[in-house]
Amino acid sequence: MTDRDSRAAADLDLLEMGQSSLTRLERAQIRFVRASLRPGALDRGIRLLQRTAGQWWIRAAIAKLRRVHGLDRLPAFDSAGSLVLVANHRSFFDLYVTAAELVAHGLPQRILFPVRSTFFYDHPLGPVVNGVMSFFAMYPPIFREKRRATLNLASLDEVAGLLRRGGFFVGLHPEGTRKKDDDPYTLLPPQSGVGRLIRKARVTVVPVFINGLGNDLPKQIIDGITGKGRLIHVVYGAPVDFGPLIDAPESPRTYKRIAERCLEAITVLGQEEKAIRARDGRS
């Protein structure tokens, strides 16, 4: 057995762990998305839709406000490999916008965003919204209830396994939740689960800082089309250098430090965005 096989064998399984706590609807949706992740016509169709319609409507909705920086720092895209994007979290739509820009510039992988289970997995309309808005990118579910918190380890392990398999792009928020105050340049404490995923997956991690998006989708689209809203600056960085940390023994301390390293890279990009916005002279 190879080292990679050993790591995969140690991964937790969401459906097995959630036999007594997942609802019938949640289990059905998890099984459906899992089926779509297996190589075949359904997977190929979803990948095509994400690369075409999925990125087109997002970029069109903010076309007159979008300002993108740092694309030249990105590594060459490899359809056989995997990539993780780590972003600050101010808006519900941060990952949609930052991923869509990469897709428009050639990102070939299947896109996944771990998402809170509320509505998207526990409401009958959840899979409809997931399918229409993101072509099932919102997977796997992340649970907020304390009684189901351990299931999140299995969700993140599943993502790590897909990344190791190759051909996947995963967007993550190391902060875990949205920062809701008026200061976009300071970040919330890192969540060790993100570090655990990165340590298990061991793939390239790219940081990005985004500022200017709102949380009111209709208003954001109107502003983006008219060009009268706040500018949306997106700043990509070079891949995060974890150094020997990525090979450190697996432990909560290691996971937290990896997540901290991600936030450090994002914070640097935030200061760059702050300077760019100041030069623009438009808030």
Short mmCIF file of C-alpha atoms in Angstrom, two decimals:
data_model
loop_
_atom_site.label_atom_id
_atom_site.label_comp_id
_atom_site.label_asym_id
_atom_site.label_seq_id
_atom_site.Cartn_x
_atom_site.Cartn_y
_atom_site.Cartn_z
CA MET A 1 0.00 0.00 0.00
CA THR A 2 1.37 3.44 -0.97
CA ASP A 3 1.48 6.46 1.33
CA ARG A 4 -1.38 7.98 -0.65
CA ASP A 5 -3.45 4.82 -0.28
CA SER A 6 -2.77 4.82 3.46
CA ARG A 7 -3.98 8.40 3.78
CA ALA A 8 -7.11 7.62 1.76
CA ALA A 9 -7.83 4.55 3.88
CA ALA A 10 -7.81 6.72 7.00
CA ASP A 11 -10.48 9.07 5.64
CA LEU A 12 -13.83 9.15 7.40
CA ASP A 13 -17.06 8.50 5.47
CA LEU A 14 -19.93 10.96 5.82
CA LEU A 15 -22.79 8.53 5.17
CA GLU A 16 -21.37 5.92 7.50
CA MET A 17 -20.81 8.41 10.32
CA GLY A 18 -24.22 10.00 9.76
CA GLN A 19 -26.36 6.87 9.70
CA SER A 20 -28.35 7.99 12.74
CA SER A 21 -28.15 11.77 12.35
CA LEU A 22 -28.58 12.53 8.65
CA THR A 23 -32.14 12.97 7.40
CA ARG A 24 -33.48 10.99 4.46
CA LEU A 25 -33.32 14.13 2.29
CA GLU A 26 -29.71 14.82 3.26
CA ARG A 27 -28.67 11.25 2.52
CA ALA A 28 -30.41 11.33 -0.86
CA GLN A 29 -28.68 14.54 -1.90
CA ILE A 30 -25.28 13.34 -0.75
CA ARG A 31 -25.72 10.12 -2.74
CA PHE A 32 -26.77 12.06 -5.84
CA VAL A 33 -23.80 14.44 -5.79
CA ARG A 34 -21.44 11.56 -5.06
CA ALA A 35 -22.80 9.72 -8.09
CA SER A 36 -22.16 12.83 -10.21
CA LEU A 37 -18.54 12.93 -9.02
CA ARG A 38 -17.77 9.52 -10.49
CA PRO A 39 -16.29 9.57 -14.01
CA GLY A 40 -19.04 9.38 -16.61
CA ALA A 41 -21.52 11.37 -18.68
CA LEU A 42 -23.09 13.16 -15.69
CA ASP A 43 -19.72 14.35 -14.40
CA ARG A 44 -18.66 15.48 -17.88
CA GLY A 45 -21.92 17.37 -18.37
CA ILE A 46 -21.63 19.19 -15.04
CA ARG A 47 -18.02 20.12 -15.73
CA LEU A 48 -19.05 21.58 -19.10
CA LEU A 49 -21.88 23.60 -17.57
CA GLN A 50 -19.63 24.97 -14.82
CA ARG A 51 -17.05 26.06 -17.41
CA THR A 52 -19.60 27.73 -19.68
CA ALA A 53 -22.93 28.97 -18.31
CA GLY A 54 -21.73 28.79 -14.71
CA GLN A 55 -18.93 31.28 -15.07
CA TRP A 56 -20.59 33.39 -17.77
CA TRP A 57 -23.58 34.62 -15.76
CA ILE A 58 -21.49 35.38 -12.67
CA ARG A 59 -18.97 37.47 -14.57
CA ALA A 60 -21.68 39.17 -16.63
CA ALA A 61 -23.54 40.15 -13.45
CA ILE A 62 -20.59 42.19 -12.16
CA ALA A 63 -18.84 43.04 -15.43
CA LYS A 64 -18.78 46.82 -14.97
CA LEU A 65 -17.53 46.67 -11.37
CA ARG A 66 -15.00 43.83 -11.53
CA ARG A 67 -11.29 44.60 -11.28
CA VAL A 68 -8.92 41.62 -11.28
CA HIS A 69 -5.26 41.61 -10.23
CA GLY A 70 -2.49 39.03 -9.87
CA LEU A 71 -3.54 36.49 -12.50
CA ASP A 72 0.10 36.34 -13.63
CA ARG A 73 1.02 34.85 -10.23
CA LEU A 74 -1.10 31.75 -10.69
CA PRO A 75 0.43 28.37 -11.50
CA ALA A 76 -0.29 26.74 -14.86
CA PHE A 77 -3.61 24.90 -14.77
CA ASP A 78 -3.43 21.11 -15.00
CA SER A 79 -6.64 19.18 -15.70
CA ALA A 80 -5.17 16.02 -14.16
CA GLY A 81 -4.18 17.78 -10.95
CA SER A 82 -6.18 19.55 -8.28
CA LEU A 83 -6.17 23.04 -6.82
CA VAL A 84 -7.41 24.68 -3.62
CA LEU A 85 -8.39 28.36 -3.45
CA VAL A 86 -8.48 30.04 -0.03
CA ALA A 87 -10.37 33.32 0.25
CA ASN A 88 -11.46 35.85 2.84
CA HIS A 89 -15.17 35.76 3.62
CA ARG A 90 -17.28 38.94 3.48
CA SER A 91 -20.07 37.97 1.10
CA PHE A 92 -22.09 34.85 0.31
CA PHE A 93 -20.71 35.10 -3.22
CA ASP A 94 -16.95 35.45 -2.65
CA LEU A 95 -16.06 31.98 -3.93
CA TYR A 96 -18.44 32.15 -6.89
CA VAL A 97 -16.79 35.31 -8.20
CA THR A 98 -13.19 34.30 -7.53
CA ALA A 99 -13.68 30.84 -9.06
CA ALA A 100 -15.59 32.15 -12.10
CA GLU A 101 -12.69 34.43 -12.95
CA LEU A 102 -10.30 31.49 -12.90
CA VAL A 103 -12.63 29.40 -15.06
CA ALA A 104 -12.77 32.24 -17.58
CA HIS A 105 -8.97 32.10 -17.73
CA GLY A 106 -8.76 28.37 -18.33
CA LEU A 107 -9.38 26.54 -15.04
CA PRO A 108 -10.41 23.04 -16.21
CA GLN A 109 -11.32 21.23 -12.98
CA ARG A 110 -14.70 20.29 -11.48
CA ILE A 111 -15.59 22.94 -8.88
CA LEU A 112 -16.65 22.22 -5.30
CA PHE A 113 -17.44 24.56 -2.41
CA PRO A 114 -18.16 22.98 0.99
CA VAL A 115 -21.38 24.68 2.10
CA ARG A 116 -23.50 24.97 5.23
CA SER A 117 -26.13 22.25 5.25
CA THR A 118 -28.94 24.60 6.29
CA PHE A 119 -31.34 25.04 3.33
CA PHE A 120 -29.01 23.54 0.72
CA TYR A 121 -29.27 20.03 2.18
CA ASP A 122 -32.21 20.09 4.59
CA HIS A 123 -34.81 21.84 2.38
CA PRO A 124 -36.48 20.32 -0.71
CA LEU A 125 -35.55 23.43 -2.75
CA GLY A 126 -31.90 23.12 -1.73
CA PRO A 127 -30.82 20.83 -4.57
CA VAL A 128 -32.74 22.96 -7.08
CA VAL A 129 -30.86 26.10 -6.03
CA ASN A 130 -27.60 24.18 -5.90
CA GLY A 131 -28.16 22.86 -9.41
CA VAL A 132 -29.34 26.12 -10.99
CA MET A 133 -26.88 28.49 -9.30
CA SER A 134 -23.71 26.42 -9.26
CA PHE A 135 -24.33 23.15 -11.16
CA PHE A 136 -23.88 21.22 -7.91
CA ALA A 137 -20.68 22.93 -6.84
CA MET A 138 -22.03 23.30 -3.29
CA TYR A 139 -20.74 20.07 -1.81
CA PRO A 140 -20.19 18.57 0.70
CA PRO A 141 -22.46 19.86 3.47
CA ILE A 142 -20.99 21.44 6.60
CA PHE A 143 -23.11 21.12 9.72
CA ARG A 144 -23.56 23.94 12.27
CA GLU A 145 -25.28 21.91 15.00
CA LYS A 146 -22.95 20.82 17.80
CA ARG A 147 -24.47 17.33 17.83
CA ARG A 148 -23.38 16.83 14.22
CA ALA A 149 -20.07 18.70 14.30
CA THR A 150 -18.05 15.49 13.99
CA LEU A 151 -19.64 14.88 10.59
CA ASN A 152 -17.67 17.86 9.27
CA LEU A 153 -14.46 15.86 9.61
CA ALA A 154 -15.91 13.27 7.24
CA SER A 155 -17.07 15.99 4.81
CA LEU A 156 -13.59 17.51 4.70
CA ASP A 157 -11.95 14.10 4.40
CA GLU A 158 -14.12 13.37 1.36
CA VAL A 159 -12.97 16.60 -0.26
CA ALA A 160 -9.35 15.74 0.49
CA GLY A 161 -9.83 12.37 -1.18
CA LEU A 162 -11.27 13.96 -4.30
CA LEU A 163 -8.38 16.42 -4.46
CA ARG A 164 -5.90 13.56 -4.22
CA ARG A 165 -7.75 11.80 -7.04
CA GLY A 166 -7.11 14.77 -9.31
CA GLY A 167 -9.29 16.94 -11.52
CA PHE A 168 -10.96 18.99 -8.77
CA PHE A 169 -10.94 22.62 -7.68
CA VAL A 170 -12.08 23.40 -4.14
CA GLY A 171 -12.81 26.85 -2.72
CA LEU A 172 -12.44 27.33 1.03
CA HIS A 173 -12.82 30.05 3.64
CA PRO A 174 -10.17 29.55 6.37
CA GLU A 175 -12.21 31.87 8.62
CA GLY A 176 -15.10 29.43 8.51
CA THR A 177 -17.82 32.08 8.62
CA ARG A 178 -18.46 35.55 7.26
CA LYS A 179 -16.85 38.55 8.92
CA LYS A 180 -19.66 41.07 9.33
CA ASP A 181 -18.04 44.21 10.73
CA ASP A 182 -16.93 47.28 8.77
CA ASP A 183 -13.26 46.32 8.49
CA PRO A 184 -12.54 44.05 5.51
CA TYR A 185 -8.79 44.01 6.17
CA THR A 186 -8.75 42.10 9.44
CA LEU A 187 -9.77 38.45 9.43
CA LEU A 188 -11.44 36.09 11.85
CA PRO A 189 -9.42 33.34 13.57
CA PRO A 190 -8.48 30.36 11.37
CA GLN A 191 -10.45 27.13 11.47
CA SER A 192 -8.30 24.05 11.91
CA GLY A 193 -10.58 21.95 9.68
CA VAL A 194 -9.25 23.81 6.64
CA GLY A 195 -5.71 22.99 7.71
CA ARG A 196 -6.67 19.35 8.16
CA LEU A 197 -8.04 19.19 4.63
CA ILE A 198 -4.97 20.85 3.13
CA ARG A 199 -2.62 18.59 5.08
CA LYS A 200 -4.46 15.48 3.87
CA ALA A 201 -4.85 16.63 0.24
CA ARG A 202 -1.33 18.02 -0.24
CA VAL A 203 -2.14 19.95 -3.41
CA THR A 204 -1.36 23.49 -4.57
CA VAL A 205 -3.13 26.19 -2.52
CA VAL A 206 -3.73 29.64 -4.04
CA PRO A 207 -4.81 32.62 -1.89
CA VAL A 208 -7.17 35.38 -2.99
CA PHE A 209 -8.56 38.54 -1.40
CA ILE A 210 -11.87 39.95 -2.61
CA ASN A 211 -13.55 43.16 -1.50
CA GLY A 212 -16.63 45.05 -2.66
CA LEU A 213 -19.27 42.33 -3.03
CA GLY A 214 -22.61 42.72 -1.28
CA ASN A 215 -24.97 40.09 0.07
CA ASP A 216 -28.15 41.27 -1.67
CA LEU A 217 -28.03 39.29 -4.93
CA PRO A 218 -30.64 41.28 -6.94
CA LYS A 219 -29.06 44.61 -5.93
CA GLN A 220 -25.57 43.31 -6.67
CA ILE A 221 -26.60 42.23 -10.16
CA ILE A 222 -28.28 45.59 -10.87
CA ASP A 223 -25.22 47.46 -9.62
CA GLY A 224 -22.94 45.22 -11.64
CA ILE A 225 -24.87 45.77 -14.84
CA THR A 226 -25.26 49.53 -14.41
CA GLY A 227 -21.77 50.07 -13.03
CA LYS A 228 -23.07 52.35 -10.29
CA GLY A 229 -22.13 50.20 -7.32
CA ARG A 230 -18.95 49.73 -5.36
CA LEU A 231 -15.94 48.42 -7.27
CA ILE A 232 -15.14 44.75 -6.71
CA HIS A 233 -11.41 44.15 -6.50
CA VAL A 234 -10.07 40.58 -6.72
CA VAL A 235 -6.38 40.04 -5.92
CA TYR A 236 -4.83 36.60 -6.48
CA GLY A 237 -1.53 35.58 -4.93
CA ALA A 238 1.18 33.07 -5.69
CA PRO A 239 0.71 29.57 -4.22
CA VAL A 240 1.08 29.44 -0.45
CA ASP A 241 4.47 28.15 0.67
CA PHE A 242 3.89 25.92 3.69
CA GLY A 243 7.53 24.82 3.86
CA PRO A 244 8.17 21.91 6.25
CA LEU A 245 4.79 22.56 7.88
CA ILE A 246 2.98 20.47 5.27
CA ASP A 247 5.03 17.44 6.36
CA ALA A 248 4.64 18.05 10.09
CA PRO A 249 2.92 15.32 12.13
CA GLU A 250 -0.86 15.44 11.84
CA SER A 251 -2.25 17.19 14.91
CA PRO A 252 -4.66 20.02 15.79
CA ARG A 253 -1.63 22.29 16.20
CA THR A 254 -0.38 21.49 12.71
CA TYR A 255 -3.82 21.97 11.18
CA LYS A 256 -4.26 25.35 12.87
CA ARG A 257 -0.85 26.54 11.76
CA ILE A 258 -1.56 25.57 8.15
CA ALA A 259 -4.83 27.52 8.29
CA GLU A 260 -2.97 30.46 9.84
CA ARG A 261 -0.47 30.41 6.99
CA CYS A 262 -3.38 30.68 4.55
CA LEU A 263 -4.78 33.69 6.41
CA GLU A 264 -1.36 35.34 6.48
CA ALA A 265 -1.18 35.10 2.68
CA ILE A 266 -4.72 36.45 2.31
CA THR A 267 -3.96 39.34 4.69
CA VAL A 268 -0.98 40.40 2.56
CA LEU A 269 -3.23 40.45 -0.50
CA GLY A 270 -5.75 42.49 1.49
CA GLN A 271 -3.18 45.21 2.06
CA GLU A 272 -2.39 45.16 -1.65
CA GLU A 273 -6.09 45.57 -2.44
CA LYS A 274 -6.33 48.44 0.04
CA ALA A 275 -3.53 50.29 -1.76
CA ILE A 276 -5.09 49.61 -5.17
CA ARG A 277 -8.47 50.90 -4.00
CA ALA A 278 -6.86 54.03 -2.57
CA ARG A 279 -5.14 54.74 -5.90
CA ASP A 280 -8.40 54.25 -7.76
CA GLY A 281 -10.02 56.98 -5.71
CA ARG A 282 -13.38 55.22 -5.91
CA SER A 283 -14.74 53.37 -2.89
#
